mmCIF file of C-alpha atoms in Angstrom:
data_model
loop_
_atom_site.group_PDB
_atom_site.id
_atom_site.type_symbol
_atom_site.label_atom_id
_atom_site.label_comp_id
_atom_site.label_asym_id
_atom_site.label_seq_id
_atom_site.Cartn_x
_atom_site.Cartn_y
_atom_site.Cartn_z
ATOM 1 C CA MET A 1 0.000 0.000 0.000
ATOM 2 C CA LYS A 2 2.824 2.391 0.937
ATOM 3 C CA THR A 3 4.518 1.714 -2.404
ATOM 4 C CA ASN A 4 1.280 2.511 -4.261
ATOM 5 C CA TRP A 5 0.953 5.899 -2.492
ATOM 6 C CA ILE A 6 4.557 6.799 -3.332
ATOM 7 C CA SER A 7 3.986 5.864 -6.979
ATOM 8 C CA PHE A 8 0.808 7.942 -7.086
ATOM 9 C CA LEU A 9 2.564 11.008 -5.642
ATOM 10 C CA LEU A 10 5.412 10.639 -8.115
ATOM 11 C CA TYR A 11 2.867 10.418 -10.920
ATOM 12 C CA LEU A 12 1.232 13.678 -9.788
ATOM 13 C CA LEU A 13 4.604 15.428 -9.672
ATOM 14 C CA ILE A 14 5.459 14.260 -13.175
ATOM 15 C CA ILE A 15 2.078 15.377 -14.534
ATOM 16 C CA SER A 16 2.259 18.837 -12.889
ATOM 17 C CA GLY A 17 5.870 19.281 -14.035
ATOM 18 C CA GLY A 18 4.915 18.353 -17.580
ATOM 19 C CA GLN A 19 1.996 20.777 -17.514
ATOM 20 C CA ALA A 20 4.245 23.621 -16.350
ATOM 21 C CA GLN A 21 6.795 22.871 -19.063
ATOM 22 C CA THR A 22 4.089 22.776 -21.754
ATOM 23 C CA ILE A 23 2.725 26.159 -20.613
ATOM 24 C CA GLN A 24 6.208 27.696 -20.578
ATOM 25 C CA GLU A 25 7.082 26.402 -24.042
ATOM 26 C CA LYS A 26 3.785 27.520 -25.599
ATOM 27 C CA LEU A 27 3.948 31.022 -24.126
ATOM 28 C CA TYR A 28 7.649 31.523 -24.839
ATOM 29 C CA ALA A 29 7.146 30.634 -28.509
ATOM 30 C CA ALA A 30 4.520 33.435 -28.679
ATOM 31 C CA GLY A 31 6.883 36.107 -27.349
ATOM 32 C CA PHE A 32 6.345 35.797 -23.604
ATOM 33 C CA GLU A 33 9.427 35.870 -21.377
ATOM 34 C CA ASN A 34 10.408 35.062 -17.797
ATOM 35 C CA ILE A 35 7.559 32.547 -17.517
ATOM 36 C CA GLN A 36 7.252 30.847 -14.130
ATOM 37 C CA VAL A 37 4.434 28.429 -13.250
ATOM 38 C CA GLN A 38 3.628 28.093 -9.555
ATOM 39 C CA LYS A 39 1.571 25.004 -8.716
ATOM 40 C CA LYS A 40 -0.856 25.578 -5.843
ATOM 41 C CA LYS A 41 -3.114 23.012 -4.169
ATOM 42 C CA ASP A 42 -5.924 23.490 -6.688
ATOM 43 C CA SER A 43 -4.717 26.320 -8.907
ATOM 44 C CA LEU A 44 -1.819 27.770 -10.902
ATOM 45 C CA ASN A 45 -0.069 31.123 -10.705
ATOM 46 C CA ILE A 46 1.575 32.038 -14.020
ATOM 47 C CA PHE A 47 4.228 34.770 -13.942
ATOM 48 C CA PHE A 48 5.245 36.289 -17.276
ATOM 49 C CA GLU A 49 6.407 39.384 -19.116
ATOM 50 C CA HIS A 50 5.563 40.399 -22.676
ATOM 51 C CA ARG A 51 7.410 43.544 -23.742
ATOM 52 C CA GLU A 52 5.527 44.084 -26.990
ATOM 53 C CA PHE A 53 2.230 44.928 -25.263
ATOM 54 C CA ARG A 54 1.652 48.279 -23.588
ATOM 55 C CA SER A 55 -1.303 47.045 -21.518
ATOM 56 C CA PRO A 56 -1.108 43.861 -19.420
ATOM 57 C CA TYR A 57 -4.696 43.111 -20.472
ATOM 58 C CA HIS A 58 -3.529 42.218 -23.974
ATOM 59 C CA SER A 59 -0.792 39.913 -22.700
ATOM 60 C CA MET A 60 -3.189 38.136 -20.309
ATOM 61 C CA HIS A 61 -5.893 37.849 -22.964
ATOM 62 C CA TYR A 62 -3.372 36.529 -25.498
ATOM 63 C CA ALA A 63 -2.055 33.967 -22.991
ATOM 64 C CA GLY A 64 -5.624 32.828 -22.335
ATOM 65 C CA LEU A 65 -6.253 32.291 -26.034
ATOM 66 C CA LEU A 66 -3.046 30.272 -26.347
ATOM 67 C CA LEU A 67 -3.814 28.025 -23.382
ATOM 68 C CA GLY A 68 -7.522 27.613 -24.162
ATOM 69 C CA GLN A 69 -10.443 28.993 -22.215
ATOM 70 C CA GLU A 70 -11.289 25.591 -20.716
ATOM 71 C CA ASN A 71 -7.955 25.631 -18.839
ATOM 72 C CA LEU A 72 -8.378 29.057 -17.207
ATOM 73 C CA LYS A 73 -10.755 28.249 -14.338
ATOM 74 C CA ASN A 74 -8.025 27.915 -11.718
ATOM 75 C CA ILE A 75 -5.343 30.201 -13.153
ATOM 76 C CA SER A 76 -4.125 33.562 -11.847
ATOM 77 C CA TRP A 77 -1.969 35.751 -14.071
ATOM 78 C CA ILE A 78 0.918 37.649 -12.481
ATOM 79 C CA PRO A 79 2.289 40.089 -15.093
ATOM 80 C CA VAL A 80 5.893 41.144 -14.624
ATOM 81 C CA TYR A 81 7.247 44.600 -15.527
ATOM 82 C CA HIS A 82 11.018 45.129 -15.778
ATOM 83 C CA ASN A 83 11.644 41.842 -14.000
ATOM 84 C CA THR A 84 9.328 42.733 -11.086
ATOM 85 C CA PRO A 85 5.840 41.232 -10.454
ATOM 86 C CA VAL A 86 3.149 43.929 -10.309
ATOM 87 C CA GLY A 87 0.000 42.140 -9.104
ATOM 88 C CA LYS A 88 -2.277 39.135 -9.453
ATOM 89 C CA TYR A 89 -5.281 38.944 -11.817
ATOM 90 C CA ARG A 90 -7.831 36.148 -11.883
ATOM 91 C CA ALA A 91 -8.059 34.608 -15.352
ATOM 92 C CA GLY A 92 -11.379 35.331 -17.034
ATOM 93 C CA THR A 93 -12.654 37.945 -14.571
ATOM 94 C CA TYR A 94 -9.389 39.910 -14.236
ATOM 95 C CA GLU A 95 -10.076 40.605 -10.571
ATOM 96 C CA TYR A 96 -6.952 42.141 -9.036
ATOM 97 C CA SER A 97 -5.282 41.321 -5.727
ATOM 98 C CA GLY A 98 -1.904 42.093 -4.214
ATOM 99 C CA LEU A 99 0.940 39.595 -4.134
ATOM 100 C CA THR A 100 1.284 37.242 -1.175
ATOM 101 C CA GLN A 101 4.574 36.546 0.553
ATOM 102 C CA ASP A 102 4.508 33.060 -0.943
ATOM 103 C CA ASP A 103 4.147 34.571 -4.447
ATOM 104 C CA ARG A 104 7.170 36.801 -3.881
ATOM 105 C CA GLN A 105 9.322 34.018 -2.474
ATOM 106 C CA PHE A 106 8.486 31.683 -5.355
ATOM 107 C CA TYR A 107 9.365 34.348 -7.925
ATOM 108 C CA ARG A 108 12.629 35.274 -6.216
ATOM 109 C CA HIS A 109 13.637 31.616 -6.086
ATOM 110 C CA HIS A 110 12.811 30.859 -9.733
ATOM 111 C CA ASN A 111 13.652 34.189 -11.377
ATOM 112 C CA ASN A 112 16.465 33.625 -13.875
ATOM 113 C CA PHE A 113 16.906 37.033 -15.500
ATOM 114 C CA GLN A 114 20.078 35.951 -17.349
ATOM 115 C CA GLU A 115 18.409 33.171 -19.359
ATOM 116 C CA ASP A 116 14.664 33.864 -19.424
ATOM 117 C CA TYR A 117 14.786 37.001 -21.590
ATOM 118 C CA ARG A 118 15.464 37.405 -25.282
ATOM 119 C CA PHE A 119 17.943 40.026 -26.456
ATOM 120 C CA HIS A 120 15.583 42.806 -27.570
ATOM 121 C CA PHE A 121 16.231 45.575 -30.060
ATOM 122 C CA ARG A 122 13.581 48.304 -29.954
ATOM 123 C CA VAL A 123 12.897 50.834 -32.725
ATOM 124 C CA HIS A 124 11.163 54.119 -31.938
ATOM 125 C CA PRO A 125 11.158 57.738 -33.113
ATOM 126 C CA GLU A 126 12.276 60.770 -31.116
ATOM 127 C CA LEU A 127 10.337 63.835 -32.247
ATOM 128 C CA SER A 128 10.632 67.477 -31.207
ATOM 129 C CA ALA A 129 8.673 70.216 -32.962
ATOM 130 C CA ARG A 130 7.955 73.919 -32.839
ATOM 131 C CA PHE A 131 5.225 75.585 -34.879
ATOM 132 C CA GLY A 132 4.463 79.180 -35.702
ATOM 133 C CA TYR A 133 7.616 81.003 -36.851
ATOM 134 C CA TYR A 134 6.755 83.108 -39.901
ATOM 135 C CA SER A 135 9.945 82.275 -41.820
ATOM 136 C CA ASP A 136 9.959 78.577 -40.849
ATOM 137 C CA PRO A 137 6.490 77.567 -39.604
ATOM 138 C CA PHE A 138 7.240 73.845 -39.147
ATOM 139 C CA GLN A 139 10.482 73.239 -37.268
ATOM 140 C CA ILE A 140 11.045 69.523 -36.674
ATOM 141 C CA LYS A 141 13.799 67.408 -35.205
ATOM 142 C CA LEU A 142 13.354 63.695 -35.884
ATOM 143 C CA ASN A 143 15.687 60.894 -34.807
ATOM 144 C CA LEU A 144 15.220 57.160 -35.115
ATOM 145 C CA ILE A 145 16.300 55.339 -31.961
ATOM 146 C CA LEU A 146 17.518 51.746 -31.891
ATOM 147 C CA ASP A 147 18.094 50.653 -28.317
ATOM 148 C CA SER A 148 18.126 47.623 -26.064
ATOM 149 C CA ARG A 149 17.660 46.721 -22.410
ATOM 150 C CA ILE A 150 19.882 44.237 -20.587
ATOM 151 C CA TYR A 151 18.979 42.924 -17.128
ATOM 152 C CA LEU A 152 21.901 42.985 -14.710
ATOM 153 C CA ALA A 153 20.118 41.906 -11.517
ATOM 154 C CA PRO A 154 16.487 41.454 -10.393
ATOM 155 C CA GLY A 155 14.765 44.743 -11.248
ATOM 156 C CA LEU A 156 18.028 46.366 -12.417
ATOM 157 C CA SER A 157 18.647 47.000 -16.108
ATOM 158 C CA LEU A 158 20.909 48.891 -18.482
ATOM 159 C CA GLN A 159 19.337 50.636 -21.475
ATOM 160 C CA SER A 160 21.394 52.054 -24.339
ATOM 161 C CA GLY A 161 21.450 52.357 -28.108
ATOM 162 C CA ILE A 162 22.108 54.664 -31.044
ATOM 163 C CA ALA A 163 20.262 57.701 -32.376
ATOM 164 C CA ILE A 164 19.992 57.974 -36.161
ATOM 165 C CA PRO A 165 19.205 61.577 -37.235
ATOM 166 C CA VAL A 166 16.561 61.843 -39.960
ATOM 167 C CA GLN A 167 15.715 65.559 -40.127
ATOM 168 C CA ASN A 168 16.603 68.662 -38.127
ATOM 169 C CA ASN A 169 15.605 72.245 -38.877
ATOM 170 C CA LEU A 170 14.907 72.958 -35.202
ATOM 171 C CA ASP A 171 18.376 73.447 -33.667
ATOM 172 C CA ALA A 172 22.077 73.327 -34.501
ATOM 173 C CA GLN A 173 22.761 69.674 -33.674
ATOM 174 C CA ASP A 174 24.360 67.852 -36.606
ATOM 175 C CA THR A 175 23.090 64.735 -38.359
ATOM 176 C CA ARG A 176 25.808 62.263 -37.330
ATOM 177 C CA LEU A 177 25.103 59.008 -35.555
ATOM 178 C CA ARG A 178 25.365 59.378 -31.779
ATOM 179 C CA LEU A 179 24.675 57.558 -28.556
ATOM 180 C CA ALA A 180 20.984 57.473 -27.643
ATOM 181 C CA PRO A 181 19.925 58.380 -24.082
ATOM 182 C CA SER A 182 21.381 55.626 -21.894
ATOM 183 C CA MET A 183 20.752 54.784 -18.266
ATOM 184 C CA LEU A 184 20.732 52.338 -15.427
ATOM 185 C CA HIS A 185 17.192 51.794 -14.153
ATOM 186 C CA TYR A 186 15.980 50.048 -11.011
ATOM 187 C CA PHE A 187 12.291 49.217 -10.572
ATOM 188 C CA LEU A 188 10.835 47.558 -7.488
ATOM 189 C CA GLN A 189 7.686 46.993 -5.459
ATOM 190 C CA PRO A 190 8.976 46.013 -1.979
ATOM 191 C CA VAL A 191 5.443 45.745 -0.576
ATOM 192 C CA ASN A 192 2.055 45.793 -2.260
ATOM 193 C CA PHE A 193 0.999 49.135 -3.783
ATOM 194 C CA HIS A 194 4.355 50.885 -3.162
ATOM 195 C CA PHE A 195 6.391 51.332 -6.364
ATOM 196 C CA PHE A 196 9.830 52.867 -6.837
ATOM 197 C CA GLY A 197 11.857 53.760 -9.916
ATOM 198 C CA LEU A 198 15.452 55.019 -9.877
ATOM 199 C CA SER A 199 17.259 56.078 -13.055
ATOM 200 C CA LEU A 200 20.847 57.230 -13.524
ATOM 201 C CA GLY A 201 22.303 58.342 -16.847
ATOM 202 C CA THR A 202 21.332 60.495 -19.808
ATOM 203 C CA PHE A 203 17.723 61.323 -20.624
ATOM 204 C CA TYR A 204 15.753 63.029 -23.379
ATOM 205 C CA TYR A 205 15.520 66.812 -23.623
ATOM 206 C CA ASP A 206 19.354 66.845 -23.405
ATOM 207 C CA ARG A 207 19.497 66.077 -19.681
ATOM 208 C CA TYR A 208 21.803 63.911 -17.589
ATOM 209 C CA GLY A 209 21.766 63.059 -13.889
ATOM 210 C CA PHE A 210 19.512 60.969 -11.666
ATOM 211 C CA ASP A 211 15.757 60.634 -11.343
ATOM 212 C CA LEU A 212 13.841 59.086 -8.427
ATOM 213 C CA GLN A 213 10.128 58.216 -8.456
ATOM 214 C CA TYR A 214 7.777 56.829 -5.819
ATOM 215 C CA ARG A 215 4.123 55.982 -6.269
ATOM 216 C CA TYR A 216 1.457 54.599 -3.957
ATOM 217 C CA ASN A 217 -1.109 52.904 -6.158
ATOM 218 C CA ASN A 218 -3.649 50.361 -4.967
ATOM 219 C CA LEU A 219 -4.748 49.132 -8.374
ATOM 220 C CA ASN A 220 -8.291 48.554 -7.053
ATOM 221 C CA SER A 221 -8.597 52.164 -5.855
ATOM 222 C CA ALA A 222 -9.554 55.291 -7.766
ATOM 223 C CA TRP A 223 -6.828 57.277 -5.955
ATOM 224 C CA SER A 224 -3.062 57.206 -6.370
ATOM 225 C CA PHE A 225 -0.275 59.457 -5.129
ATOM 226 C CA GLY A 226 3.220 60.109 -6.402
ATOM 227 C CA LEU A 227 6.482 61.902 -5.752
ATOM 228 C CA GLU A 228 9.365 62.468 -8.135
ATOM 229 C CA THR A 229 12.630 64.293 -7.802
ATOM 230 C CA GLY A 230 15.916 64.523 -9.608
ATOM 231 C CA LEU A 231 19.105 66.465 -10.067
ATOM 232 C CA THR A 232 20.037 67.028 -13.697
ATOM 233 C CA GLY A 233 22.217 69.117 -15.946
ATOM 234 C CA PHE A 234 22.366 70.045 -19.622
ATOM 235 C CA TYR A 235 24.506 68.083 -22.074
ATOM 236 C CA TRP A 236 24.970 68.389 -25.816
ATOM 237 C CA MET A 237 26.409 65.755 -28.131
ATOM 238 C CA THR A 238 27.498 66.771 -31.618
ATOM 239 C CA SER A 239 30.406 66.353 -34.073
ATOM 240 C CA GLY A 240 31.904 63.558 -31.998
ATOM 241 C CA SER A 241 32.219 65.705 -28.869
ATOM 242 C CA ILE A 242 30.179 66.189 -25.705
ATOM 243 C CA TYR A 243 29.527 69.492 -23.973
ATOM 244 C CA SER A 244 28.020 69.436 -20.501
ATOM 245 C CA GLU A 245 27.113 71.809 -17.698
ATOM 246 C CA ASP A 246 26.964 71.174 -13.975
ATOM 247 C CA ALA A 247 24.049 69.079 -12.738
ATOM 248 C CA ASN A 248 22.396 71.804 -10.666
ATOM 249 C CA ASN A 249 18.742 71.726 -11.772
ATOM 250 C CA LEU A 250 16.775 70.243 -8.891
ATOM 251 C CA HIS A 251 13.125 69.355 -9.414
ATOM 252 C CA ALA A 252 10.641 67.956 -6.907
ATOM 253 C CA ILE A 253 7.002 67.306 -7.830
ATOM 254 C CA ALA A 254 4.115 65.740 -5.937
ATOM 255 C CA ASP A 255 0.896 64.610 -7.600
ATOM 256 C CA VAL A 256 -2.469 63.088 -6.842
ATOM 257 C CA GLU A 257 -4.523 61.256 -9.455
ATOM 258 C CA TYR A 258 -8.199 60.307 -9.343
ATOM 259 C CA ARG A 259 -10.071 58.055 -11.740
ATOM 260 C CA LEU A 260 -13.413 59.660 -12.445
ATOM 261 C CA PRO A 261 -16.630 57.619 -12.560
ATOM 262 C CA ILE A 262 -16.606 58.214 -16.313
ATOM 263 C CA GLU A 263 -15.052 55.144 -17.926
ATOM 264 C CA ASN A 264 -11.234 55.229 -18.136
ATOM 265 C CA LEU A 265 -10.952 58.982 -17.463
ATOM 266 C CA SER A 266 -8.332 60.231 -14.975
ATOM 267 C CA LEU A 267 -7.694 63.649 -13.444
ATOM 268 C CA LYS A 268 -4.168 64.378 -12.219
ATOM 269 C CA LEU A 269 -2.937 67.415 -10.292
ATOM 270 C CA SER A 270 0.835 67.992 -9.972
ATOM 271 C CA ALA A 271 2.577 70.724 -8.000
ATOM 272 C CA GLY A 272 6.104 71.614 -6.995
ATOM 273 C CA GLN A 273 9.363 72.790 -8.547
ATOM 274 C CA PHE A 274 9.727 71.797 -12.177
ATOM 275 C CA LEU A 275 12.794 71.241 -14.361
ATOM 276 C CA PHE A 276 13.921 74.871 -14.639
ATOM 277 C CA GLU A 277 13.109 75.547 -10.975
ATOM 278 C CA ASP A 278 9.832 77.330 -11.677
ATOM 279 C CA LEU A 279 7.244 76.821 -8.935
ATOM 280 C CA GLY A 280 3.628 76.062 -9.763
ATOM 281 C CA GLY A 281 1.210 73.372 -10.830
ATOM 282 C CA ARG A 282 -0.183 71.375 -13.710
ATOM 283 C CA LEU A 283 -3.578 69.750 -14.321
ATOM 284 C CA ASP A 284 -3.955 66.764 -16.676
ATOM 285 C CA LEU A 285 -7.118 65.137 -17.986
ATOM 286 C CA ILE A 286 -6.302 61.727 -19.478
ATOM 287 C CA ARG A 287 -8.603 59.363 -21.355
ATOM 288 C CA GLN A 288 -7.566 55.776 -22.074
ATOM 289 C CA PHE A 289 -8.844 54.267 -25.330
ATOM 290 C CA GLY A 290 -7.554 50.696 -25.254
ATOM 291 C CA THR A 291 -3.897 50.950 -26.244
ATOM 292 C CA VAL A 292 -4.086 54.725 -26.814
ATOM 293 C CA ASP A 293 -3.985 57.520 -24.223
ATOM 294 C CA LEU A 294 -5.150 61.042 -25.071
ATOM 295 C CA GLY A 295 -4.691 63.932 -22.671
ATOM 296 C CA LEU A 296 -5.171 67.665 -22.234
ATOM 297 C CA HIS A 297 -3.140 69.747 -19.812
ATOM 298 C CA VAL A 298 -2.829 73.279 -18.437
ATOM 299 C CA SER A 299 0.073 74.606 -16.375
ATOM 300 C CA ALA A 300 0.741 77.765 -14.395
ATOM 301 C CA THR A 301 4.087 78.542 -12.734
ATOM 302 C CA ASP A 302 6.082 81.659 -11.955
ATOM 303 C CA ALA A 303 7.574 81.273 -15.470
ATOM 304 C CA GLY A 304 4.192 81.707 -17.179
ATOM 305 C CA VAL A 305 1.076 79.865 -18.290
ATOM 306 C CA THR A 306 0.670 77.220 -20.974
ATOM 307 C CA GLY A 307 -1.559 74.393 -22.139
ATOM 308 C CA GLY A 308 -1.640 71.680 -24.715
ATOM 309 C CA PHE A 309 -2.184 68.009 -25.394
ATOM 310 C CA GLN A 310 -0.392 64.661 -25.283
ATOM 311 C CA PHE A 311 -0.879 61.174 -26.656
ATOM 312 C CA ALA A 312 0.694 57.767 -26.236
ATOM 313 C CA PHE A 313 0.270 54.551 -28.193
ATOM 314 C CA SER A 314 2.034 51.351 -29.211
ATOM 315 C CA PHE A 315 3.990 51.799 -32.412
ATOM 316 C CA TRP A 316 2.946 49.626 -35.367
ATOM 317 C CA PRO A 317 3.630 46.843 -36.314
ATOM 318 C CA GLY A 318 5.093 45.335 -33.115
ATOM 319 C CA THR A 319 7.328 42.319 -33.642
ATOM 320 C CA LEU A 320 9.536 42.543 -36.745
ATOM 321 C CA LEU A 321 11.748 39.528 -36.074
ATOM 322 C CA ARG A 322 11.698 36.910 -33.326
ATOM 323 C CA SER A 323 13.871 33.889 -32.673
ATOM 324 C CA LYS A 324 14.554 31.853 -29.571
ATOM 325 C CA LYS A 325 17.063 34.368 -28.178
ATOM 326 C CA LEU A 326 16.583 37.524 -30.267
ATOM 327 C CA GLU A 327 13.720 39.923 -30.987
ATOM 328 C CA LEU A 328 13.454 43.107 -33.054
ATOM 329 C CA ARG A 329 10.330 45.132 -32.427
ATOM 330 C CA THR A 330 8.830 48.596 -32.507
ATOM 331 C CA THR A 331 8.298 50.414 -29.237
ATOM 332 C CA GLU A 332 5.508 49.448 -26.846
ATOM 333 C CA GLU A 333 4.899 53.153 -26.140
ATOM 334 C CA PHE A 334 5.471 56.266 -28.231
ATOM 335 C CA ARG A 335 4.564 59.393 -26.248
ATOM 336 C CA TRP A 336 4.477 62.959 -27.524
ATOM 337 C CA GLU A 337 3.402 66.191 -25.867
ATOM 338 C CA TYR A 338 2.795 69.687 -27.246
ATOM 339 C CA SER A 339 2.412 72.993 -25.401
ATOM 340 C CA TYR A 340 1.346 76.166 -27.168
ATOM 341 C CA ASN A 341 3.847 78.267 -25.183
ATOM 342 C CA ASN A 342 7.012 76.518 -26.297
ATOM 343 C CA GLU A 343 9.403 79.427 -25.763
ATOM 344 C CA GLU A 344 9.069 79.866 -22.013
ATOM 345 C CA PRO A 345 10.176 76.930 -19.799
ATOM 346 C CA VAL A 346 6.793 76.480 -18.088
ATOM 347 C CA ALA A 347 6.352 73.280 -16.036
ATOM 348 C CA ARG A 348 8.882 71.419 -18.191
ATOM 349 C CA ARG A 349 9.784 67.781 -17.559
ATOM 350 C CA TYR A 350 12.123 65.457 -19.421
ATOM 351 C CA ARG A 351 11.409 61.944 -20.666
ATOM 352 C CA LEU A 352 13.465 59.057 -19.378
ATOM 353 C CA GLY A 353 13.337 56.708 -22.353
ATOM 354 C CA ILE A 354 10.876 54.503 -20.448
ATOM 355 C CA PRO A 355 7.400 55.475 -19.238
ATOM 356 C CA ARG A 356 7.081 57.142 -15.841
ATOM 357 C CA LEU A 357 5.418 55.202 -13.034
ATOM 358 C CA ASP A 358 2.038 56.952 -13.295
ATOM 359 C CA ASP A 359 1.813 56.181 -17.027
ATOM 360 C CA VAL A 360 2.835 52.547 -16.464
ATOM 361 C CA LEU A 361 0.525 51.794 -13.535
ATOM 362 C CA ARG A 362 -2.461 53.454 -15.174
ATOM 363 C CA GLN A 363 -2.435 50.481 -17.571
ATOM 364 C CA TYR A 364 -2.618 48.029 -14.639
ATOM 365 C CA LYS A 365 -5.698 49.549 -12.983
ATOM 366 C CA SER A 366 -8.262 46.812 -12.374
ATOM 367 C CA ASP A 367 -11.240 48.836 -13.661
ATOM 368 C CA PHE A 368 -9.396 49.698 -16.883
ATOM 369 C CA ILE A 369 -8.498 46.037 -17.496
ATOM 370 C CA GLN A 370 -12.030 44.854 -16.733
ATOM 371 C CA ASN A 371 -13.457 47.521 -19.074
ATOM 372 C CA MET A 372 -11.254 46.128 -21.843
ATOM 373 C CA LYS A 373 -12.986 42.738 -21.785
#
């Protein structure tokens, strides 16, 4: 009898191990990475990351289609962002819950960031524009960026690449190949709902230095709160040389965001000291349309008043080339912002080369994901 029980237990282990391997192989072939399958008593937790999709809804929905709806009754998805689990979503209903200590321990034990990611190359445009000069009404600076992200440790990555100039009648920078904005970035969620992002390197808008972000965001709540600060300086790369100034521009901004009862509409109020040390505030109204965000904003600081719009979307067509260890794709998020007062430095911020925490976590909100069904 004892021998029969041992044989039965071994059989169960073999079956569950085979199931996990089948899930991992099927998802990895479809572009998923860092796939970990945690076998519970009567359910499965599936950790994964898919860098092509801007919204985790699309990755979870795609995984469900691959595995078959009949297999989703006891599955919870745990999407991973920059090698860090964000939360747990029930397959089918997409109900959100925070991570348990057991979830975190399992992921830490099985996370193999050196082998479970493909080597990604990402293509995306960098666009700056100024409209309205009588002699040159459309001034545009357009670069094509080819960059990559390499994971060095759990949550820690290095991003770098090249910038390929396409057109520039906006400023005096030449059209030679140069290094794209490059940085070390560390993303973590030490406890549920508390997110941190630390970046060190060169950023867009010709800035270098460090940037620190914190955000409290219960993804079931309409409210979220954030802080960001950084110390940066100006740098200029042209003709094979680099000019830089001291990093002495300190910014510190606090914000509160509320999701209105109107579907997928958020109101965000930011206040503090902005990039060029002007004090004031900014109000954003942001509407999420699936994979596209559209927003309006107004700002008032001691440097002046301005307003404008922004948008963000995944760049077509997505995956261009994929093999077992290599992927070439377009960017998961292209973001552009315009302000009508583009001469005065009113409430200016720089882009990091990756989305800021508020823009990332807005995609993980449980009501937004459930509205996508």
